[in-house]
PDB file of C-alpha atoms and ligand atoms in Angstrom:
ATOM      1  CA  MET L   1       0.000   0.000   0.000  1.00 88.00           C
ATOM      2  CA  VAL L   2       1.307   3.451  -0.930  1.00 94.00           C
ATOM      3  CA  THR L   3       0.629   5.959   1.845  1.00 94.00           C
ATOM      4  CA  ILE L   4      -0.027   9.700   1.688  1.00 98.00           C
ATOM      5  CA  LYS L   5       1.675  11.448   4.597  1.00 98.00           C
ATOM      6  CA  SER L   6      -0.100  14.076   6.689  1.00 98.00           C
ATOM      7  CA  PRO L   7       1.478  17.500   7.322  1.00 98.00           C
ATOM      8  CA  ARG L   8       2.467  16.334  10.818  1.00 98.00           C
ATOM      9  CA  GLU L   9       4.144  13.230   9.391  1.00 98.00           C
ATOM     10  CA  LEU L  10       5.930  15.312   6.771  1.00 98.00           C
ATOM     11  CA  ASP L  11       7.417  17.535   9.459  1.00 98.00           C
ATOM     12  CA  LEU L  12       8.875  14.455  11.128  1.00 98.00           C
ATOM     13  CA  MET L  13      10.175  13.145   7.789  1.00 98.00           C
ATOM     14  CA  ARG L  14      11.806  16.495   7.054  1.00 98.00           C
ATOM     15  CA  LYS L  15      13.548  16.267  10.404  1.00 98.00           C
ATOM     16  CA  ALA L  16      14.667  12.646   9.789  1.00 98.00           C
ATOM     17  CA  GLY L  17      15.950  13.624   6.350  1.00 98.00           C
ATOM     18  CA  GLN L  18      17.778  16.624   7.763  1.00 98.00           C
ATOM     19  CA  ILE L  19      19.553  14.404  10.296  1.00 99.00           C
ATOM     20  CA  VAL L  20      20.672  12.103   7.463  1.00 99.00           C
ATOM     21  CA  ALA L  21      21.999  15.131   5.559  1.00 99.00           C
ATOM     22  CA  ILE L  22      23.853  16.450   8.607  1.00 98.00           C
ATOM     23  CA  ALA L  23      25.450  13.019   9.124  1.00 99.00           C
ATOM     24  CA  HIS L  24      26.609  13.096   5.485  1.00 99.00           C
ATOM     25  CA  GLN L  25      27.988  16.605   5.879  1.00 98.00           C
ATOM     26  CA  GLU L  26      29.924  15.587   8.988  1.00 98.00           C
ATOM     27  CA  VAL L  27      31.285  12.256   7.714  1.00 98.00           C
ATOM     28  CA  ALA L  28      32.395  13.854   4.437  1.00 98.00           C
ATOM     29  CA  LYS L  29      34.951  15.917   6.374  1.00 98.00           C
ATOM     30  CA  HIS L  30      36.647  12.718   7.547  1.00 98.00           C
ATOM     31  CA  ILE L  31      37.009  10.818   4.258  1.00 98.00           C
ATOM     32  CA  LYS L  32      40.748  10.659   3.647  1.00 98.00           C
ATOM     33  CA  PRO L  33      43.483   8.067   3.118  1.00 98.00           C
ATOM     34  CA  GLY L  34      44.293   6.111   6.293  1.00 98.00           C
ATOM     35  CA  VAL L  35      40.814   6.329   7.840  1.00 98.00           C
ATOM     36  CA  SER L  36      38.914   3.067   8.405  1.00 98.00           C
ATOM     37  CA  THR L  37      35.308   2.629   7.340  1.00 98.00           C
ATOM     38  CA  LYS L  38      34.540   1.698  10.970  1.00 98.00           C
ATOM     39  CA  GLN L  39      35.758   5.139  12.089  1.00 98.00           C
ATOM     40  CA  LEU L  40      33.412   6.736   9.557  1.00 98.00           C
ATOM     41  CA  ASP L  41      30.538   4.585  10.810  1.00 98.00           C
ATOM     42  CA  GLU L  42      31.185   5.714  14.392  1.00 98.00           C
ATOM     43  CA  ILE L  43      30.972   9.365  13.314  1.00 98.00           C
ATOM     44  CA  ILE L  44      27.660   8.705  11.553  1.00 98.00           C
ATOM     45  CA  ASP L  45      26.255   6.826  14.556  1.00 98.00           C
ATOM     46  CA  HIS L  46      27.244   9.670  16.869  1.00 98.00           C
ATOM     47  CA  VAL L  47      25.667  12.395  14.702  1.00 98.00           C
ATOM     48  CA  ILE L  48      22.400  10.483  14.350  1.00 98.00           C
ATOM     49  CA  ARG L  49      22.087   9.762  18.087  1.00 98.00           C
ATOM     50  CA  SER L  50      23.072  13.321  19.068  1.00 98.00           C
ATOM     51  CA  HIS L  51      19.944  14.461  17.147  1.00 98.00           C
ATOM     52  CA  GLU L  52      17.638  12.174  19.135  1.00 98.00           C
ATOM     53  CA  ALA L  53      17.382   9.742  16.242  1.00 98.00           C
ATOM     54  CA  ILE L  54      18.301   6.081  15.749  1.00 98.00           C
ATOM     55  CA  PRO L  55      20.328   4.609  12.850  1.00 98.00           C
ATOM     56  CA  SER L  56      17.812   2.823  10.578  1.00 98.00           C
ATOM     57  CA  PHE L  57      20.302   0.264   9.321  1.00 98.00           C
ATOM     58  CA  LEU L  58      21.677  -1.035  12.644  1.00 98.00           C
ATOM     59  CA  HIS L  59      20.221  -4.547  13.174  1.00 97.00           C
ATOM     60  CA  TYR L  60      17.993  -4.183  10.076  1.00 96.00           C
ATOM     61  CA  ASN L  61      17.658  -7.821   8.996  1.00 96.00           C
ATOM     62  CA  GLY L  62      20.739  -8.367  11.170  1.00 97.00           C
ATOM     63  CA  PHE L  63      22.962  -5.694   9.561  1.00 98.00           C
ATOM     64  CA  PRO L  64      25.810  -5.107  12.057  1.00 98.00           C
ATOM     65  CA  ALA L  65      26.537  -1.368  11.657  1.00 98.00           C
ATOM     66  CA  SER L  66      24.888   2.069  11.606  1.00 98.00           C
ATOM     67  CA  SER L  67      25.689   2.812   7.955  1.00 98.00           C
ATOM     68  CA  CYS L  68      26.616   0.989   4.753  1.00 98.00           C
ATOM     69  CA  ILE L  69      30.051   1.979   3.445  1.00 98.00           C
ATOM     70  CA  SER L  70      30.881   0.534   0.035  1.00 98.00           C
ATOM     71  CA  VAL L  71      34.317   1.162  -1.492  1.00 99.00           C
ATOM     72  CA  ASN L  72      35.204   0.995  -5.229  1.00 98.00           C
ATOM     73  CA  GLU L  73      33.699  -2.190  -6.735  1.00 98.00           C
ATOM     74  CA  VAL L  74      31.369  -2.617  -3.758  1.00 98.00           C
ATOM     75  CA  VAL L  75      27.942  -1.520  -5.002  1.00 98.00           C
ATOM     76  CA  VAL L  76      25.946  -1.430  -1.760  1.00 98.00           C
ATOM     77  CA  HIS L  77      25.752  -2.898   1.773  1.00 98.00           C
ATOM     78  CA  GLY L  78      29.464  -2.721   2.553  1.00 98.00           C
ATOM     79  CA  ILE L  79      29.964  -3.472   6.263  1.00 98.00           C
ATOM     80  CA  PRO L  80      32.123  -0.861   8.046  1.00 98.00           C
ATOM     81  CA  SER L  81      35.283  -2.476   9.410  1.00 98.00           C
ATOM     82  CA  PRO L  82      38.416  -1.387  11.293  1.00 98.00           C
ATOM     83  CA  LYS L  83      40.346  -3.461   8.734  1.00 98.00           C
ATOM     84  CA  LYS L  84      39.019  -1.532   5.730  1.00 98.00           C
ATOM     85  CA  ILE L  85      41.407   1.429   5.448  1.00 98.00           C
ATOM     86  CA  LEU L  86      40.738   4.031   2.750  1.00 99.00           C
ATOM     87  CA  LYS L  87      43.445   4.693   0.148  1.00 98.00           C
ATOM     88  CA  ASN L  88      44.075   7.633  -2.132  1.00 98.00           C
ATOM     89  CA  GLY L  89      41.971   7.196  -5.289  1.00 98.00           C
ATOM     90  CA  ASP L  90      39.158   5.183  -3.663  1.00 99.00           C
ATOM     91  CA  ILE L  91      35.517   6.051  -4.205  1.00 99.00           C
ATOM     92  CA  VAL L  92      33.390   5.641  -1.084  1.00 99.00           C
ATOM     93  CA  SER L  93      29.618   5.152  -1.199  1.00 99.00           C
ATOM     94  CA  ILE L  94      27.989   5.961   2.123  1.00 99.00           C
ATOM     95  CA  ASP L  95      24.340   5.094   2.723  1.00 98.00           C
ATOM     96  CA  ILE L  96      22.764   6.562   5.864  1.00 98.00           C
ATOM     97  CA  GLY L  97      19.306   6.055   7.369  1.00 98.00           C
ATOM     98  CA  ALA L  98      17.872   7.700  10.479  1.00 98.00           C
ATOM     99  CA  ILE L  99      14.616   7.192  12.390  1.00 98.00           C
ATOM    100  CA  TYR L 100      13.229  10.296  14.089  1.00 98.00           C
ATOM    101  CA  LYS L 101      10.094   9.853  16.214  1.00 98.00           C
ATOM    102  CA  GLY L 102       9.158   6.806  14.155  1.00 98.00           C
ATOM    103  CA  TYR L 103       9.866   8.253  10.682  1.00 98.00           C
ATOM    104  CA  HIS L 104      12.746   7.404   8.375  1.00 98.00           C
ATOM    105  CA  GLY L 105      15.102   9.398   6.189  1.00 98.00           C
ATOM    106  CA  ASP L 106      17.426   7.602   3.756  1.00 98.00           C
ATOM    107  CA  GLY L 107      20.212   9.088   1.671  1.00 98.00           C
ATOM    108  CA  ALA L 108      23.367   7.875  -0.076  1.00 99.00           C
ATOM    109  CA  TRP L 109      26.281   9.692  -1.661  1.00 98.00           C
ATOM    110  CA  THR L 110      29.550   8.547  -3.247  1.00 99.00           C
ATOM    111  CA  TYR L 111      32.615  10.541  -2.238  1.00 99.00           C
ATOM    112  CA  PRO L 112      36.143  10.712  -3.654  1.00 98.00           C
ATOM    113  CA  CYS L 113      39.023   9.827  -1.320  1.00 98.00           C
ATOM    114  CA  GLY L 114      41.999  11.994  -2.234  1.00 98.00           C
ATOM    115  CA  THR L 115      42.660  12.243  -5.965  1.00 98.00           C
ATOM    116  CA  ILE L 116      40.568   9.870  -8.073  1.00 98.00           C
ATOM    117  CA  SER L 117      40.892   8.710 -11.682  1.00 98.00           C
ATOM    118  CA  ASP L 118      39.111  10.438 -14.551  1.00 98.00           C
ATOM    119  CA  ILE L 119      36.748   7.509 -15.011  1.00 98.00           C
ATOM    120  CA  ALA L 120      35.910   7.458 -11.286  1.00 98.00           C
ATOM    121  CA  SER L 121      35.302  11.186 -11.375  1.00 98.00           C
ATOM    122  CA  LYS L 122      32.990  10.846 -14.374  1.00 98.00           C
ATOM    123  CA  LEU L 123      31.121   7.969 -12.701  1.00 99.00           C
ATOM    124  CA  LEU L 124      30.422  10.078  -9.600  1.00 98.00           C
ATOM    125  CA  LYS L 125      29.339  13.131 -11.587  1.00 98.00           C
ATOM    126  CA  GLU L 126      27.053  11.212 -13.932  1.00 98.00           C
ATOM    127  CA  THR L 127      25.518   8.955 -11.282  1.00 99.00           C
ATOM    128  CA  GLU L 128      24.506  12.068  -9.362  1.00 98.00           C
ATOM    129  CA  ALA L 129      23.182  13.522 -12.616  1.00 99.00           C
ATOM    130  CA  SER L 130      21.192  10.325 -13.280  1.00 98.00           C
ATOM    131  CA  LEU L 131      19.506  10.725  -9.888  1.00 99.00           C
ATOM    132  CA  PHE L 132      18.470  14.267 -10.791  1.00 98.00           C
ATOM    133  CA  ALA L 133      17.363  13.162 -14.273  1.00 98.00           C
ATOM    134  CA  GLY L 134      15.014  10.730 -12.508  1.00 98.00           C
ATOM    135  CA  LEU L 135      13.856  13.310  -9.974  1.00 98.00           C
ATOM    136  CA  ALA L 136      13.035  15.738 -12.795  1.00 98.00           C
ATOM    137  CA  GLN L 137      10.167  13.353 -13.650  1.00 98.00           C
ATOM    138  CA  ALA L 138       8.867  13.262 -10.046  1.00 98.00           C
ATOM    139  CA  LYS L 139       5.672  15.265  -9.857  1.00 96.00           C
ATOM    140  CA  SER L 140       1.978  14.885  -9.200  1.00 97.00           C
ATOM    141  CA  ALA L 141       0.169  12.889 -11.919  1.00 96.00           C
ATOM    142  CA  ALA L 142       3.396  11.447 -13.368  1.00 97.00           C
ATOM    143  CA  ARG L 143       3.746   7.676 -13.464  1.00 98.00           C
ATOM    144  CA  LEU L 144       6.275   5.947 -11.239  1.00 98.00           C
ATOM    145  CA  THR L 145       8.396   4.458 -14.023  1.00 98.00           C
ATOM    146  CA  ASP L 146       8.830   7.839 -15.681  1.00 98.00           C
ATOM    147  CA  ILE L 147      11.503   8.229 -12.974  1.00 98.00           C
ATOM    148  CA  SER L 148      12.972   4.764 -13.643  1.00 98.00           C
ATOM    149  CA  HIS L 149      13.219   5.329 -17.365  1.00 98.00           C
ATOM    150  CA  ALA L 150      14.858   8.752 -17.067  1.00 98.00           C
ATOM    151  CA  VAL L 151      17.568   7.362 -14.764  1.00 98.00           C
ATOM    152  CA  GLN L 152      18.365   4.517 -17.144  1.00 98.00           C
ATOM    153  CA  ILE L 153      18.419   6.605 -20.304  1.00 98.00           C
ATOM    154  CA  TYR L 154      20.722   9.155 -18.710  1.00 98.00           C
ATOM    155  CA  ALA L 155      23.167   6.651 -17.156  1.00 98.00           C
ATOM    156  CA  GLU L 156      23.407   4.556 -20.308  1.00 98.00           C
ATOM    157  CA  SER L 157      23.913   7.643 -22.471  1.00 98.00           C
ATOM    158  CA  GLN L 158      27.107   8.205 -20.467  1.00 98.00           C
ATOM    159  CA  GLY L 159      28.345   4.669 -21.221  1.00 98.00           C
ATOM    160  CA  PHE L 160      27.526   3.274 -17.781  1.00 99.00           C
ATOM    161  CA  SER L 161      25.222   0.434 -16.691  1.00 98.00           C
ATOM    162  CA  VAL L 162      22.320   0.338 -14.236  1.00 98.00           C
ATOM    163  CA  VAL L 163      22.204  -2.233 -11.435  1.00 98.00           C
ATOM    164  CA  ARG L 164      18.990  -4.250 -11.655  1.00 98.00           C
ATOM    165  CA  ASP L 165      19.117  -6.201  -8.377  1.00 98.00           C
ATOM    166  CA  PHE L 166      18.398  -3.288  -6.011  1.00 98.00           C
ATOM    167  CA  VAL L 167      15.778  -0.564  -6.327  1.00 98.00           C
ATOM    168  CA  GLY L 168      14.443   2.569  -4.656  1.00 98.00           C
ATOM    169  CA  HIS L 169      11.384   2.502  -2.445  1.00 98.00           C
ATOM    170  CA  GLY L 170       8.591   4.251  -0.649  1.00 98.00           C
ATOM    171  CA  ILE L 171       9.586   5.394   2.845  1.00 98.00           C
ATOM    172  CA  GLY L 172       7.839   6.566   6.018  1.00 98.00           C
ATOM    173  CA  THR L 173       7.207   4.674   9.235  1.00 98.00           C
ATOM    174  CA  HIS L 174       9.153   1.855   7.580  1.00 97.00           C
ATOM    175  CA  MET L 175      12.437   2.277   5.729  1.00 97.00           C
ATOM    176  CA  HIS L 176      11.112   0.205   2.843  1.00 97.00           C
ATOM    177  CA  GLU L 177       7.486   0.812   1.899  1.00 97.00           C
ATOM    178  CA  ASP L 178       5.602   0.401  -1.373  1.00 97.00           C
ATOM    179  CA  PRO L 179       6.203   1.126  -4.171  1.00 98.00           C
ATOM    180  CA  GLN L 180       9.487  -0.345  -5.390  1.00 98.00           C
ATOM    181  CA  ILE L 181      11.260   2.062  -7.744  1.00 98.00           C
ATOM    182  CA  PRO L 182      13.551   0.426 -10.310  1.00 98.00           C
ATOM    183  CA  ASN L 183      16.253   2.541 -11.966  1.00 98.00           C
ATOM    184  CA  PHE L 184      15.415   1.088 -15.372  1.00 98.00           C
ATOM    185  CA  GLY L 185      12.441   0.190 -17.551  1.00 98.00           C
ATOM    186  CA  LEU L 186       9.824   1.707 -19.808  1.00 98.00           C
ATOM    187  CA  PRO L 187       8.049   4.958 -18.838  1.00 98.00           C
ATOM    188  CA  GLY L 188       4.320   5.335 -18.185  1.00 98.00           C
ATOM    189  CA  LYS L 189       3.855   2.351 -15.857  1.00 98.00           C
ATOM    190  CA  GLY L 190       3.307   1.788 -12.151  1.00 97.00           C
ATOM    191  CA  ILE L 191       1.365   3.977  -9.743  1.00 97.00           C
ATOM    192  CA  THR L 192       0.398   7.561 -10.458  1.00 98.00           C
ATOM    193  CA  LEU L 193       2.373   9.874  -8.176  1.00 98.00           C
ATOM    194  CA  ARG L 194       0.353  12.057  -5.793  1.00 98.00           C
ATOM    195  CA  PRO L 195       1.237  14.929  -3.453  1.00 98.00           C
ATOM    196  CA  GLY L 196       2.122  13.594   0.002  1.00 98.00           C
ATOM    197  CA  MET L 197       3.875  10.451  -1.228  1.00 98.00           C
ATOM    198  CA  THR L 198       7.425  10.067   0.059  1.00 98.00           C
ATOM    199  CA  ILE L 199       9.918   7.967  -1.873  1.00 98.00           C
ATOM    200  CA  ALA L 200      13.652   7.238  -1.937  1.00 98.00           C
ATOM    201  CA  VAL L 201      15.175   7.283  -5.420  1.00 98.00           C
ATOM    202  CA  GLU L 202      18.606   5.657  -5.522  1.00 98.00           C
ATOM    203  CA  PRO L 203      20.432   4.786  -8.732  1.00 98.00           C
ATOM    204  CA  MET L 204      23.338   2.356  -8.391  1.00 98.00           C
ATOM    205  CA  ILE L 205      25.464   2.779 -11.517  1.00 99.00           C
ATOM    206  CA  ASN L 206      28.445   0.683 -12.634  1.00 98.00           C
ATOM    207  CA  ALA L 207      31.364   1.793 -14.792  1.00 98.00           C
ATOM    208  CA  GLY L 208      31.370  -1.672 -16.374  1.00 98.00           C
ATOM    209  CA  ARG L 209      28.680  -4.319 -16.682  1.00 98.00           C
ATOM    210  CA  LYS L 210      25.443  -4.306 -14.697  1.00 98.00           C
ATOM    211  CA  GLU L 211      25.784  -7.732 -13.039  1.00 98.00           C
ATOM    212  CA  VAL L 212      26.470  -7.908  -9.303  1.00 98.00           C
ATOM    213  CA  LYS L 213      26.971 -10.627  -6.706  1.00 98.00           C
ATOM    214  CA  VAL L 214      26.649 -10.849  -2.922  1.00 98.00           C
ATOM    215  CA  LEU L 215      29.754 -12.039  -1.050  1.00 98.00           C
ATOM    216  CA  ALA L 216      29.843 -14.789   1.585  1.00 98.00           C
ATOM    217  CA  ASP L 217      29.081 -12.356   4.449  1.00 97.00           C
ATOM    218  CA  GLY L 218      25.554 -12.153   3.027  1.00 97.00           C
ATOM    219  CA  TRP L 219      25.696  -8.345   2.625  1.00 98.00           C
ATOM    220  CA  THR L 220      28.625  -6.973   0.633  1.00 98.00           C
ATOM    221  CA  THR L 221      27.475  -6.621  -2.973  1.00 98.00           C
ATOM    222  CA  VAL L 222      30.157  -6.201  -5.649  1.00 98.00           C
ATOM    223  CA  THR L 223      30.209  -5.765  -9.401  1.00 98.00           C
ATOM    224  CA  MET L 224      30.776  -9.120 -11.077  1.00 98.00           C
ATOM    225  CA  ASP L 225      33.454  -7.603 -13.359  1.00 98.00           C
ATOM    226  CA  LYS L 226      35.081  -5.683 -10.445  1.00 98.00           C
ATOM    227  CA  SER L 227      34.355  -2.337 -12.130  1.00 98.00           C
ATOM    228  CA  LEU L 228      33.692   0.746 -10.004  1.00 99.00           C
ATOM    229  CA  SER L 229      30.163   1.454  -8.781  1.00 99.00           C
ATOM    230  CA  ALA L 230      28.492   4.616  -7.455  1.00 99.00           C
ATOM    231  CA  HIS L 231      25.278   5.220  -5.499  1.00 99.00           C
ATOM    232  CA  PHE L 232      23.352   8.466  -5.004  1.00 99.00           C
ATOM    233  CA  GLU L 233      20.051   8.641  -3.124  1.00 98.00           C
ATOM    234  CA  HIS L 234      17.623  11.254  -1.860  1.00 98.00           C
ATOM    235  CA  THR L 235      14.379  10.864   0.036  1.00 98.00           C
ATOM    236  CA  ILE L 236      11.819  13.158  -1.593  1.00 98.00           C
ATOM    237  CA  LEU L 237       8.235  14.330  -1.147  1.00 98.00           C
ATOM    238  CA  ILE L 238       5.972  14.532  -4.191  1.00 98.00           C
ATOM    239  CA  THR L 239       4.347  17.990  -4.354  1.00 97.00           C
ATOM    240  CA  ASP L 240       1.744  19.620  -6.608  1.00 92.00           C
ATOM    241  CA  THR L 241       4.406  21.109  -8.818  1.00 92.00           C
ATOM    242  CA  GLY L 242       7.343  18.689  -8.522  1.00 97.00           C
ATOM    243  CA  TYR L 243       9.281  17.391  -5.554  1.00 98.00           C
ATOM    244  CA  GLU L 244      10.933  18.500  -2.345  1.00 98.00           C
ATOM    245  CA  ILE L 245      14.199  16.905  -1.235  1.00 98.00           C
ATOM    246  CA  LEU L 246      13.837  15.801   2.395  1.00 98.00           C
ATOM    247  CA  THR L 247      17.448  14.614   2.864  1.00 98.00           C
ATOM    248  CA  LYS L 248      18.869  18.100   2.956  1.00 98.00           C
ATOM    249  CA  VAL L 249      20.357  20.313   5.652  1.00 96.00           C
TER     250      VAL L 249
HETATM  251 MG1   MG M 301      17.214   3.459   0.251  1.00 76.48          MG
END
């Protein structure tokens, strides 16, 4: 069931989204060679809790950390570890969720660590652009897969591929609500978007082929061909005229 949030609920979702954005802003200052992904996770956990919120991901289906930190060929669900030390040239996807008074915010961003290659730099720039190409379709009376299609067309026009195995989602009192939002497919299908719907749009884009696999830990998802992968996500509210980003400071 796709829910329409009340003004009171939207205020709480704005606050949850703002906490996610603040956690991103803070952790971004600490991404540098020599830092472990566990250290970054501790910063994120601290920021979320200091705003009277709870990390959405901790213990979600048994996930053991407060954020997902996915380096280079890791697409999503990287588990922060004291053994994973960032190097110059890495790209670092950080996915953060926060629950504030029962409502979730969810946002991901891929950051450069030090000086990155030209192809890595292009992947980050164009994955972010693919998110905004999708969001440009997000408005009242549009169909859900108008977003999906726009993301795919944009990412593929840049020579990149779209991960099929993970999708965006509705969000509210649960981190994952209906509808599912693929980052690929034909336009004009799925639900009709209405003001008050809140969704998380999150393209995962690979520099190489689209296929991915989950490693033996049951979480870490990597590109099959070991190519770089990037992930950008905002939680948004559908409005009468377009959309409002909720995961912003
Ligand atoms: Mg999400």
